[in-house]
PDB file of C-alpha atoms and ligand atoms in Angstrom:
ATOM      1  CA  UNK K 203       0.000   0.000   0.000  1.00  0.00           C
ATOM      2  CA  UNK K 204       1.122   3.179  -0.761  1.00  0.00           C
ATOM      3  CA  UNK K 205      -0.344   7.322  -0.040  1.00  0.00           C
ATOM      4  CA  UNK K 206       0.712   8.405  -3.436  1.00  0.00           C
ATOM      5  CA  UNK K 207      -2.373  10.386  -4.410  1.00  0.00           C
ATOM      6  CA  UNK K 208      -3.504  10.424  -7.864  1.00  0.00           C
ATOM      7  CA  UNK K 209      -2.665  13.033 -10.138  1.00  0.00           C
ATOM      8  CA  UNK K 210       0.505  14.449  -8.046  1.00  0.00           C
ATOM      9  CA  UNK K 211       3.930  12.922  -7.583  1.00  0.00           C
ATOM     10  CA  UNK K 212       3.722  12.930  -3.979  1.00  0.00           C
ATOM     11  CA  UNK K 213       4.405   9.747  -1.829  1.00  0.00           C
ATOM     12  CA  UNK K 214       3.127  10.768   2.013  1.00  0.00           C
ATOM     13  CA  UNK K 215       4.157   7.756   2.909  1.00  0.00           C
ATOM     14  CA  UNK K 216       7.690   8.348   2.212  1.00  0.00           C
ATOM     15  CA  UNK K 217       8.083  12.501   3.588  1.00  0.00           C
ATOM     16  CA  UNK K 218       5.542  11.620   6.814  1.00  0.00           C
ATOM     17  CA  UNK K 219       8.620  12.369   8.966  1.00  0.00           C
ATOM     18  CA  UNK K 220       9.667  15.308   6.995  1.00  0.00           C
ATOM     19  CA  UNK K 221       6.391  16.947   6.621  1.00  0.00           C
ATOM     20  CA  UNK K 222       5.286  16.396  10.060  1.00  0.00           C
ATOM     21  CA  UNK K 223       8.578  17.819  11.687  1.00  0.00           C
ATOM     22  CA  UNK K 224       7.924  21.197   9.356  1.00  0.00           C
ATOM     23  CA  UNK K 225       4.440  21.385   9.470  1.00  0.00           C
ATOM     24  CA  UNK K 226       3.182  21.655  13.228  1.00  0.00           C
ATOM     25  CA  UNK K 227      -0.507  22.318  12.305  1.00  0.00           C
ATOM     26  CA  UNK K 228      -1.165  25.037  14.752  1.00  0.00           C
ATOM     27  CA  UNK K 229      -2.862  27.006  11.863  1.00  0.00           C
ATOM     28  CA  UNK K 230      -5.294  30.216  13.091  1.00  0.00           C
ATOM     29  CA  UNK K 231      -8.211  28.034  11.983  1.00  0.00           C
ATOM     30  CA  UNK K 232      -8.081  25.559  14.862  1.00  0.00           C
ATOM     31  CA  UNK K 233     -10.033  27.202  17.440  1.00  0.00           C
ATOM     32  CA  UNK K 234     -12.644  28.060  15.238  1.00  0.00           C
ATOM     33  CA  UNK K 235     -13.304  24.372  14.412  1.00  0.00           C
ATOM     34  CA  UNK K 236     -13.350  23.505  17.343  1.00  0.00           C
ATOM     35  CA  UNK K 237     -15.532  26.103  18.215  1.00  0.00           C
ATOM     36  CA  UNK K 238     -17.987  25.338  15.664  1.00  0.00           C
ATOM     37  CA  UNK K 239     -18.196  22.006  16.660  1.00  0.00           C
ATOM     38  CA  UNK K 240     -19.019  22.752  19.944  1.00  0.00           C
ATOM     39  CA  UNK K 241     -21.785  25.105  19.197  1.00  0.00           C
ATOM     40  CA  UNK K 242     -23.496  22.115  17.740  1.00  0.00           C
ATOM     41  CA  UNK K 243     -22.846  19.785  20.993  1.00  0.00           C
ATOM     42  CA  UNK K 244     -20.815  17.848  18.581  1.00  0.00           C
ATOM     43  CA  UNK K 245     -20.417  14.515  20.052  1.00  0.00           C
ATOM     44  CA  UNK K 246     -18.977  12.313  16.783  1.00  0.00           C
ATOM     45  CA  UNK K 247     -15.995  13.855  15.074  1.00  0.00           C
ATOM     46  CA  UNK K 248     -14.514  12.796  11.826  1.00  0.00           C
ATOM     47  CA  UNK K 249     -11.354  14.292  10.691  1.00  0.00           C
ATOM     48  CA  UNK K 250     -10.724  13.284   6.927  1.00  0.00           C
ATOM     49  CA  UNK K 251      -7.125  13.774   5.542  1.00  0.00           C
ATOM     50  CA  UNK K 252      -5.978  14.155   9.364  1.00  0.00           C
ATOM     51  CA  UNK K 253      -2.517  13.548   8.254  1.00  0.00           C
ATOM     52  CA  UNK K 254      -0.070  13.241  11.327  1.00  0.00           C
ATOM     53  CA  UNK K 255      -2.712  14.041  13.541  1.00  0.00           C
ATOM     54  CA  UNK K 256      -2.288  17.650  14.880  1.00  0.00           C
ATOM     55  CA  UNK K 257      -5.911  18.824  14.407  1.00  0.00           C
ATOM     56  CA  UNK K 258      -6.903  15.508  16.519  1.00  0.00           C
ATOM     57  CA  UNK K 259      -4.303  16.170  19.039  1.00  0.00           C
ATOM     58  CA  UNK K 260      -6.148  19.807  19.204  1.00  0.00           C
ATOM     59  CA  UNK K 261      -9.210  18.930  19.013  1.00  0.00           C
ATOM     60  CA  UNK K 262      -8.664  16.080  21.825  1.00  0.00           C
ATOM     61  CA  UNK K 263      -7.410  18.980  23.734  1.00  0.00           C
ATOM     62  CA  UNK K 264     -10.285  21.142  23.593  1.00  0.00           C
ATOM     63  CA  UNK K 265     -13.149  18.501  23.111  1.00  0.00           C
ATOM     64  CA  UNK K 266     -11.203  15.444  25.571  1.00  0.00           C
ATOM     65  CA  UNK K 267     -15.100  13.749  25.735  1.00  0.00           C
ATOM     66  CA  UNK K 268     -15.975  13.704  22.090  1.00  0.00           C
ATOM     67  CA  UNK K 269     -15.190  10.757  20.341  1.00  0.00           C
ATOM     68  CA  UNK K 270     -12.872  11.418  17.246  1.00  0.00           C
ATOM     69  CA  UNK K 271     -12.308   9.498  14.002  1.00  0.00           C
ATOM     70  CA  UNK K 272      -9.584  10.147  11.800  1.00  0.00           C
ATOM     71  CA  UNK K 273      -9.129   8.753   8.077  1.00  0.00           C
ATOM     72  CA  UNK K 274      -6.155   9.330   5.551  1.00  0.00           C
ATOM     73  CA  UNK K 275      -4.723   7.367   2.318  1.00  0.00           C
ATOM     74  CA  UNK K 276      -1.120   7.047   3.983  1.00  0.00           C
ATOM     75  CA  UNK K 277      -0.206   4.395   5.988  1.00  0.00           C
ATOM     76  CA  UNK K 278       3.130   6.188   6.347  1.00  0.00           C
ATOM     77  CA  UNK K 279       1.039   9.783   7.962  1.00  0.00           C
ATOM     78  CA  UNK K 280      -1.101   7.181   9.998  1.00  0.00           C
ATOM     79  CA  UNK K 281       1.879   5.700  11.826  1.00  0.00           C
ATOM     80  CA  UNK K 282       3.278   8.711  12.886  1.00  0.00           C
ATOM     81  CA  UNK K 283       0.077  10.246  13.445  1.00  0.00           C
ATOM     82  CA  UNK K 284       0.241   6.762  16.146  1.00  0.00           C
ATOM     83  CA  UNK K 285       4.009   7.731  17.033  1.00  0.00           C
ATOM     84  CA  UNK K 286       2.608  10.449  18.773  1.00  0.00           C
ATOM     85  CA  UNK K 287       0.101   8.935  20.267  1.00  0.00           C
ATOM     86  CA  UNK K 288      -2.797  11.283  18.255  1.00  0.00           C
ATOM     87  CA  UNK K 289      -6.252  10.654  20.151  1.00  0.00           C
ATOM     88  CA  UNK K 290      -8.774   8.844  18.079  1.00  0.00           C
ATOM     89  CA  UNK K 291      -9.548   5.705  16.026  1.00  0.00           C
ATOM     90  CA  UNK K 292      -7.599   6.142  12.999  1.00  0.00           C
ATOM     91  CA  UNK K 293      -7.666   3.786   9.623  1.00  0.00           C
ATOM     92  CA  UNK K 294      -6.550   4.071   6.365  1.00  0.00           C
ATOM     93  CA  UNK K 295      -9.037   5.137   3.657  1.00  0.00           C
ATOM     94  CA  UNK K 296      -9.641   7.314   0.404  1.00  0.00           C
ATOM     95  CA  UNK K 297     -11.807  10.590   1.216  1.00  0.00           C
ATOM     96  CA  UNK K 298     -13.477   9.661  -2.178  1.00  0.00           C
ATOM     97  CA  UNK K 299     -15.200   6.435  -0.366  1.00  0.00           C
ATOM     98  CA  UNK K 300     -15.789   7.063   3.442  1.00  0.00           C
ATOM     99  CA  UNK K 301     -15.787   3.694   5.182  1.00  0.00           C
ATOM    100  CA  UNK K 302     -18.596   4.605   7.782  1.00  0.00           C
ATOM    101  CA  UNK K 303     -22.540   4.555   7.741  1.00  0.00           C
ATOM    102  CA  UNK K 304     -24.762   6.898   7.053  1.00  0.00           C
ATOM    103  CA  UNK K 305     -25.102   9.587   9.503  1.00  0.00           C
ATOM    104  CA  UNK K 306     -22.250   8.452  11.819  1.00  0.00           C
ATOM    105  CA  UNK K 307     -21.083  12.097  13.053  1.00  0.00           C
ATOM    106  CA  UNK K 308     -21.787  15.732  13.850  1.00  0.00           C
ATOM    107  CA  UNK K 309     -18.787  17.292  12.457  1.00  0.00           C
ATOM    108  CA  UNK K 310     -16.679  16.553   9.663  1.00  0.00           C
ATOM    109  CA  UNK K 311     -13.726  18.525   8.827  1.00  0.00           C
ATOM    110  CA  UNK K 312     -10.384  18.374   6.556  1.00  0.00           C
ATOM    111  CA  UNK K 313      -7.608  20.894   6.837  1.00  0.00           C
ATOM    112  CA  UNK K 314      -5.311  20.850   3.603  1.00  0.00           C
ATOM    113  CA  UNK K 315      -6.393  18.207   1.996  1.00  0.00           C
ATOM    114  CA  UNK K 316      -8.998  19.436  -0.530  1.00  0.00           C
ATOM    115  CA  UNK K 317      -6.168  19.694  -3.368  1.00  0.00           C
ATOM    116  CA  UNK K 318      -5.673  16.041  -2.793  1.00  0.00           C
ATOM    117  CA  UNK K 319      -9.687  15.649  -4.019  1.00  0.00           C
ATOM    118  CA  UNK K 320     -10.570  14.356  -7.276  1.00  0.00           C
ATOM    119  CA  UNK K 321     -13.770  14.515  -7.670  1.00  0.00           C
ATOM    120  CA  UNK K 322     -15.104  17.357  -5.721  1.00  0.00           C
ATOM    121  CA  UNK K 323     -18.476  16.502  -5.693  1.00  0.00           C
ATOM    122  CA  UNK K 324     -18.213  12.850  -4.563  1.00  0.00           C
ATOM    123  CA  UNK K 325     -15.858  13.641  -1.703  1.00  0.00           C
ATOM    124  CA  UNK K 326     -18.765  16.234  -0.686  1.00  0.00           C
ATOM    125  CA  UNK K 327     -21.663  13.883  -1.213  1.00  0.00           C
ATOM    126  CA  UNK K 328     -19.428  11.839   0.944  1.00  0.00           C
ATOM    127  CA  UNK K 329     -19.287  14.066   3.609  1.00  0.00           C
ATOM    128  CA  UNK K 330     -23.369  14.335   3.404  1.00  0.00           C
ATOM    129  CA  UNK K 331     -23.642  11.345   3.781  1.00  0.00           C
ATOM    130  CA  UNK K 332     -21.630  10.294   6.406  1.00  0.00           C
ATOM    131  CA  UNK K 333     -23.136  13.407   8.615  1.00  0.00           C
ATOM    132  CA  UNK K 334     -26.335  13.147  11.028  1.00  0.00           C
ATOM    133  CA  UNK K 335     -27.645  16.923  11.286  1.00  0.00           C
ATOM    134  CA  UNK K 336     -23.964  18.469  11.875  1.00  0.00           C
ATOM    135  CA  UNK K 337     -21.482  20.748  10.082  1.00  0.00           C
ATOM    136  CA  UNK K 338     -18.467  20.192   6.796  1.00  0.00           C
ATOM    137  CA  UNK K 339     -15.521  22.137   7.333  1.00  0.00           C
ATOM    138  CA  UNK K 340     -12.659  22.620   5.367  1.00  0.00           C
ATOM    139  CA  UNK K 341      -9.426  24.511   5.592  1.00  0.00           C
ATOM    140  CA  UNK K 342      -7.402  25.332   2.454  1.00  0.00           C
ATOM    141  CA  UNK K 343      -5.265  27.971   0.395  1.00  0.00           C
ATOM    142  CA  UNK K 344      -7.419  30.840  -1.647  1.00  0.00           C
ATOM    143  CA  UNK K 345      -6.260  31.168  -4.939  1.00  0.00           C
ATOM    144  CA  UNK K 346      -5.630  34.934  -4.066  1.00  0.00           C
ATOM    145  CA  UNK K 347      -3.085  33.941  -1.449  1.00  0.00           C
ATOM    146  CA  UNK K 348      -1.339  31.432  -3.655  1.00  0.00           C
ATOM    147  CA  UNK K 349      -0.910  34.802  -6.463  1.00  0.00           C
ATOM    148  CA  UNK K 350       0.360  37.083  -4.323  1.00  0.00           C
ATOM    149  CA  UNK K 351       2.463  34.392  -2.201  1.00  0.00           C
ATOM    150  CA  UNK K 352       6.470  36.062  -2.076  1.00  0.00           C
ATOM    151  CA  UNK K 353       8.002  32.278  -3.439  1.00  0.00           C
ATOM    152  CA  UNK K 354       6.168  33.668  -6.460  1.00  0.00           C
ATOM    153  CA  UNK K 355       9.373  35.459  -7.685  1.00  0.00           C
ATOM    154  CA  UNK K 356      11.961  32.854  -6.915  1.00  0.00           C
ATOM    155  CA  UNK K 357       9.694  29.888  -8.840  1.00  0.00           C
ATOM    156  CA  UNK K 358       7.799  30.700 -11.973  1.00  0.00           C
ATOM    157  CA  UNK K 359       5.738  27.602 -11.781  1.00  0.00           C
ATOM    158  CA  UNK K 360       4.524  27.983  -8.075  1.00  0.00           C
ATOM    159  CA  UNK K 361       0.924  29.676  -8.404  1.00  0.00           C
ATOM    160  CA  UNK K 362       0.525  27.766 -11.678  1.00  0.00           C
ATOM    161  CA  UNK K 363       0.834  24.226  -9.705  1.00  0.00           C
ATOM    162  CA  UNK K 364      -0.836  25.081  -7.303  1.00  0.00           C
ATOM    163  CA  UNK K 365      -4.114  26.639  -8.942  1.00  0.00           C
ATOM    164  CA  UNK K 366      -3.913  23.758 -10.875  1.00  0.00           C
ATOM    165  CA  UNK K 367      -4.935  21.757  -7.472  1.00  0.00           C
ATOM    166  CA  UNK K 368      -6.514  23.813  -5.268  1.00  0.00           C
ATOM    167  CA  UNK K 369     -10.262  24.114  -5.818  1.00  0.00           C
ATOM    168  CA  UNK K 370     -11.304  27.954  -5.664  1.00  0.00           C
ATOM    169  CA  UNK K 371     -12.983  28.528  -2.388  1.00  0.00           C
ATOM    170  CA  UNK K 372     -16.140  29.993  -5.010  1.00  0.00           C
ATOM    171  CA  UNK K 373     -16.113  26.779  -6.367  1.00  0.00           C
ATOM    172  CA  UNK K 374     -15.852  24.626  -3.093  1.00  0.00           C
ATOM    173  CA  UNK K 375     -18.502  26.278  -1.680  1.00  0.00           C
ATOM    174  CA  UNK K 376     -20.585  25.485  -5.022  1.00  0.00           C
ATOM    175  CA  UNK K 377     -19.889  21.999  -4.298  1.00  0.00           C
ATOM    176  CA  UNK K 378     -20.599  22.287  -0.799  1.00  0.00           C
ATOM    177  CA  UNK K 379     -24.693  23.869  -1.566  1.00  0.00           C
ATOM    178  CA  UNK K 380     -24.708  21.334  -4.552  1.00  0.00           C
ATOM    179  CA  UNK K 381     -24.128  18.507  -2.638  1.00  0.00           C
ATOM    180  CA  UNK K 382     -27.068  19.916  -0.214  1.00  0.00           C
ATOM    181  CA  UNK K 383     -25.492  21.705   2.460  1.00  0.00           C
ATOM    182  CA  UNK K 384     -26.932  25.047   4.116  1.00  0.00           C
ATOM    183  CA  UNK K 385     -25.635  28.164   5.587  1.00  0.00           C
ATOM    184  CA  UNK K 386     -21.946  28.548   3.452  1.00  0.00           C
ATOM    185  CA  UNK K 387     -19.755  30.259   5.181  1.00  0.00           C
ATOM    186  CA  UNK K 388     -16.461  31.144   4.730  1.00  0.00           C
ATOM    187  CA  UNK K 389     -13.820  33.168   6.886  1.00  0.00           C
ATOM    188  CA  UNK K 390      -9.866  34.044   5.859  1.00  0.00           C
ATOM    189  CA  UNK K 391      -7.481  34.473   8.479  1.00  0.00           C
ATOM    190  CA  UNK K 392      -4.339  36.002   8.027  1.00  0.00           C
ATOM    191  CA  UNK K 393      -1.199  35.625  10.631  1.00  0.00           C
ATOM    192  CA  UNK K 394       1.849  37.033  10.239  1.00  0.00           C
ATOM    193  CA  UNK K 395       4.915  35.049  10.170  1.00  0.00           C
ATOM    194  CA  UNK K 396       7.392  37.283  10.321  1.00  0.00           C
ATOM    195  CA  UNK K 397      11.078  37.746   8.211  1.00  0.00           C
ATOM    196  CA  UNK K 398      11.679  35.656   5.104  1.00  0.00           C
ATOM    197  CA  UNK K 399      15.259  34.968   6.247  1.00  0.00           C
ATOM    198  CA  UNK K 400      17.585  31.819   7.111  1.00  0.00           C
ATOM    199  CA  UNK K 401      14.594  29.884   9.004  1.00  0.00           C
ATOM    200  CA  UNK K 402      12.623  30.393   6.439  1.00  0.00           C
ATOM    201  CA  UNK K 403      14.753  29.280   3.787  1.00  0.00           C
ATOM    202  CA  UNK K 404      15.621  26.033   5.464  1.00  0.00           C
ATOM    203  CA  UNK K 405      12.024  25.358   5.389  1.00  0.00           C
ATOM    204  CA  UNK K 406      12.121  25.887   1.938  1.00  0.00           C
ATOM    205  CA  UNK K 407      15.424  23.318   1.950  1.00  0.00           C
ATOM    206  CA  UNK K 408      13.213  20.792   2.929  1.00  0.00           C
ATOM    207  CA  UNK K 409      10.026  21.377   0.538  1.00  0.00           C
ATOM    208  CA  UNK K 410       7.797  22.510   3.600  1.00  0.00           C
ATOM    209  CA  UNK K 411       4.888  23.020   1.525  1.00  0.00           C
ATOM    210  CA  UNK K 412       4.076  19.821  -1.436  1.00  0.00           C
ATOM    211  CA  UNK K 413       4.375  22.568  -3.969  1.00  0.00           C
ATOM    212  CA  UNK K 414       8.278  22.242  -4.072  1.00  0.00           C
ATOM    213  CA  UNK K 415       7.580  19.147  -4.793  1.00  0.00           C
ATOM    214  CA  UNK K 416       5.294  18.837  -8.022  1.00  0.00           C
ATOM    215  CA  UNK K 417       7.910  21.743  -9.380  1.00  0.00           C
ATOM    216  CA  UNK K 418      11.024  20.602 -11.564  1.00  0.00           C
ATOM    217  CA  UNK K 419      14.043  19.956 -10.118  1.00  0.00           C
ATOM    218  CA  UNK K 420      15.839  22.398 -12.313  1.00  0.00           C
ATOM    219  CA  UNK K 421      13.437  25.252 -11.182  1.00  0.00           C
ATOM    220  CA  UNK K 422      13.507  24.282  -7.937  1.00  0.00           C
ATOM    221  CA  UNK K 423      17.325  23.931  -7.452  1.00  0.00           C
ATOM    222  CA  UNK K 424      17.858  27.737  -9.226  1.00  0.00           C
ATOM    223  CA  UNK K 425      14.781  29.275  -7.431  1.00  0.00           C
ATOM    224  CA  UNK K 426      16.611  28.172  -3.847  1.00  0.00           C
ATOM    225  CA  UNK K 427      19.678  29.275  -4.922  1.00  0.00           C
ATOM    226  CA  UNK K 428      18.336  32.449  -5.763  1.00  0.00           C
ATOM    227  CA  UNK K 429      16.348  32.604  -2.521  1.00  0.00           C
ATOM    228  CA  UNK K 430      19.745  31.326  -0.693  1.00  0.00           C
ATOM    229  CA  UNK K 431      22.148  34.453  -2.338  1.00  0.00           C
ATOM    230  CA  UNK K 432      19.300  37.129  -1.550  1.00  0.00           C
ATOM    231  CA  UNK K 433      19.110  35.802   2.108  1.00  0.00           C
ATOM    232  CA  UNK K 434      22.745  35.418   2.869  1.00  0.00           C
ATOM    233  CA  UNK K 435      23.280  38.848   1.041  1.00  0.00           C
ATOM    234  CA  UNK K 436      20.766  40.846   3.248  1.00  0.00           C
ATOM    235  CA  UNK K 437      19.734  38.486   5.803  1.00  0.00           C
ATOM    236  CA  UNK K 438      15.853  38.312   5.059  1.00  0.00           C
ATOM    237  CA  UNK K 439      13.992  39.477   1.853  1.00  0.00           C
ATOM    238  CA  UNK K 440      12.113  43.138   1.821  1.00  0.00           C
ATOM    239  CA  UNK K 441       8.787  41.459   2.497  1.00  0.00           C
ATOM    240  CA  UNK K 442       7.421  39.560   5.400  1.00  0.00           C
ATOM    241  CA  UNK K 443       6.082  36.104   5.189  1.00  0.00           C
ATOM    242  CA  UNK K 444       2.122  36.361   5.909  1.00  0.00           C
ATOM    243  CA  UNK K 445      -0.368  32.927   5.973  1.00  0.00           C
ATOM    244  CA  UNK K 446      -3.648  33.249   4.713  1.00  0.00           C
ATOM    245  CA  UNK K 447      -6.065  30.531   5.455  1.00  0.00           C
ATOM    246  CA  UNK K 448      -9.439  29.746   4.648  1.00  0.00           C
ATOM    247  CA  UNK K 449     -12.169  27.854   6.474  1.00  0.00           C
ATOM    248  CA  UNK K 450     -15.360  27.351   4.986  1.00  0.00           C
ATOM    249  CA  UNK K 451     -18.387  25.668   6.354  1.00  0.00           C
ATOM    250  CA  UNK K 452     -21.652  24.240   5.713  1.00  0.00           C
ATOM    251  CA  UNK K 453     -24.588  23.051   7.517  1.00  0.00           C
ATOM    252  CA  UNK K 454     -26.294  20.135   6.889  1.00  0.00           C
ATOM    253  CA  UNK K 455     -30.429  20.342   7.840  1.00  0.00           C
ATOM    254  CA  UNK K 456     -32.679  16.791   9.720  1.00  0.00           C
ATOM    255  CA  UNK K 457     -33.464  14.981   7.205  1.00  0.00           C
TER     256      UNK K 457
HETATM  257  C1  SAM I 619      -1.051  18.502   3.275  1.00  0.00           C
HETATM  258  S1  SAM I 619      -1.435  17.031   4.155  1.00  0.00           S
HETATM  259  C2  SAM I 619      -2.504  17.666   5.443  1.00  0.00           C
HETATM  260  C3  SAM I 619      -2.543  16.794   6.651  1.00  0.00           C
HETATM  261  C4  SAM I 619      -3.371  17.331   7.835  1.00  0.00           C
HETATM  262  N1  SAM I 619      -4.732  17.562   7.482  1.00  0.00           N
HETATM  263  C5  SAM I 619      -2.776  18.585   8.407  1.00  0.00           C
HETATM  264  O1  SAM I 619      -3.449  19.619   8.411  1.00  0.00           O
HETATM  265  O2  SAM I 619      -1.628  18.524   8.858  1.00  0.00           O
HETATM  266  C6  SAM I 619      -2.594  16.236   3.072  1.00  0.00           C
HETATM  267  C7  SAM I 619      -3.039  14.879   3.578  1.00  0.00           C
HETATM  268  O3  SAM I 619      -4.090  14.403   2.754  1.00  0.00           O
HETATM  269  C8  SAM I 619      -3.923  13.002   2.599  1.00  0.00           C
HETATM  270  N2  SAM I 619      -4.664  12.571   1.403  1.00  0.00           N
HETATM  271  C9  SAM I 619      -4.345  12.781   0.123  1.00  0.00           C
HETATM  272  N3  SAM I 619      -5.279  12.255  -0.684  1.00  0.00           N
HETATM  273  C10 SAM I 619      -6.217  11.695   0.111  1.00  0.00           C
HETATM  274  C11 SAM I 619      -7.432  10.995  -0.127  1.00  0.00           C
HETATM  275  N4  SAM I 619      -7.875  10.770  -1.370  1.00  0.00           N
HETATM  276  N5  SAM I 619      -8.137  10.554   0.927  1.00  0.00           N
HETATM  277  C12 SAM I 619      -7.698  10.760   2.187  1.00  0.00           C
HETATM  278  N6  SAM I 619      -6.561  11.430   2.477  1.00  0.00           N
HETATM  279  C13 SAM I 619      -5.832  11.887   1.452  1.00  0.00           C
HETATM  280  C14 SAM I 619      -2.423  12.826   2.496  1.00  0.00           C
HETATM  281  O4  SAM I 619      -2.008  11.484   2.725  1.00  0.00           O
HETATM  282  C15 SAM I 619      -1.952  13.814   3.549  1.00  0.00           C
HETATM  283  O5  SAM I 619      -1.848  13.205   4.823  1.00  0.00           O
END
């Protein structure tokens, strides 16, 4: 078995350790989830494309009674999701084809994952189905983050790749009121991150972000040594590193 995802030349499986010792999850849009899944008395939790498990770690935090599930394609993200001992029943599966009943939980979420998704509208028909009365949620990159994102200048390709995979939030939240749901929402958060300088760039070193990965390896080796002279010249680039996210929800009615 293997978490290579279709379309993309990414194997989770083999850059689980990598990505989960660069990407700590701790994103803006956490305590919103997990407030919006308490304002429904959420009970059942699903997580789908939980990765190496920091949302369920969160989430276990905040919500220590509710009873979490957690899906992903990578056996590799799953077992150190289980390294560190992420709360939950976790088990491999494709977001396309949820392995539960009908109207098993309250709240369903996925942070990061929707450019991983196919088929848009069966992975949203899954998530009606799988929901009792309860809430979707889903985290992701706008389109209008990814064009004005500063690794724009060192790597021609980046907002091309990654338009190319991440659905527009207009058109996720088409999908979302197309497969039935209620009340769309959506909310952008923006944190500051401070100076592009040398942490930044060893982030970069290591393909933080799946991007670097899907681009050449000729453009990516002379966009980081680009990025690596302007750094070690001046010690940080002219503009700050920002990170915009986007949650959007939907509510699904009884019945
Ligand atoms: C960028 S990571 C995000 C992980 C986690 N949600 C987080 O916020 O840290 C994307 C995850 O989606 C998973 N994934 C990709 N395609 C999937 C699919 N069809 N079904 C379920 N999970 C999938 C990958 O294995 C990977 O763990």
């Amino acid at each position: 078995m293997n978490g290579q995802t279709a379309g993309a030349k990414i194997d989770y499986d083999q850059i689980a350790r990598r990505y989960d010792s660069f990407r700590g999850g701790r994103g803006p849009y956490l305590e919103l989830l997990v407030e919006l899944a308490a304002s429904l008395g959420a009970r059942r939790i699903l997580e789908v494309g939980a990765g190496t498990g920091n949302n369920t770690l969160a989430f276990h935090a905040a919500a220590p009674s509710a009873s979490l599930f957690a899906c992903d394609l990578s056996c590799g993200m799953i077992q150190r999701a289980r390294e560190k001992e992420a709360p939950g029943a976790w088990l491999r599966a494709d977001a396309h084809h949820l392995p539960f009943t009908a109207q098993s939980f309250d709240f369903c979420f996925g942070c990061y994952m929707l450019h991983y998704i196919h088929d848009l509208a069966a992975f949203t028909g899954e998530c009606s189905r799988v929901l009792a009365a309860g809430c979707v949620a889903f985290v992701t990159a706008s389109h209008e983050f990814i064009d004005r994102h500063p690794m724009n200048r060192y790597f021609p390709s980046f907002a091309a790749v990654d338009k190319a995979r991440f659905p527009s939030i207009d058109l996720l939240k088409a999908a979302l009121a197309a497969a039935g749901f209620q009340d769309v929402c959506e909310k952008r958060m923006v944190v500051a991150q401070g100076p592009i300088g040398p942490d930044y760039l060893k982030r970069v070193e290591n393909r933080f972000i799946s991007t670097f990965d899907l681009l050449s390896e000729d453009e990516f080796n002379t966009g980081l040594a680009r990025l690596r002279a302007d750094i070690h010249a001046r010690g940080r680039l002219d503009v700050m590193s920002e990170w915009e996210t986007v949650a959007v929800w939907a509510r699904k009615g009884p019945g």
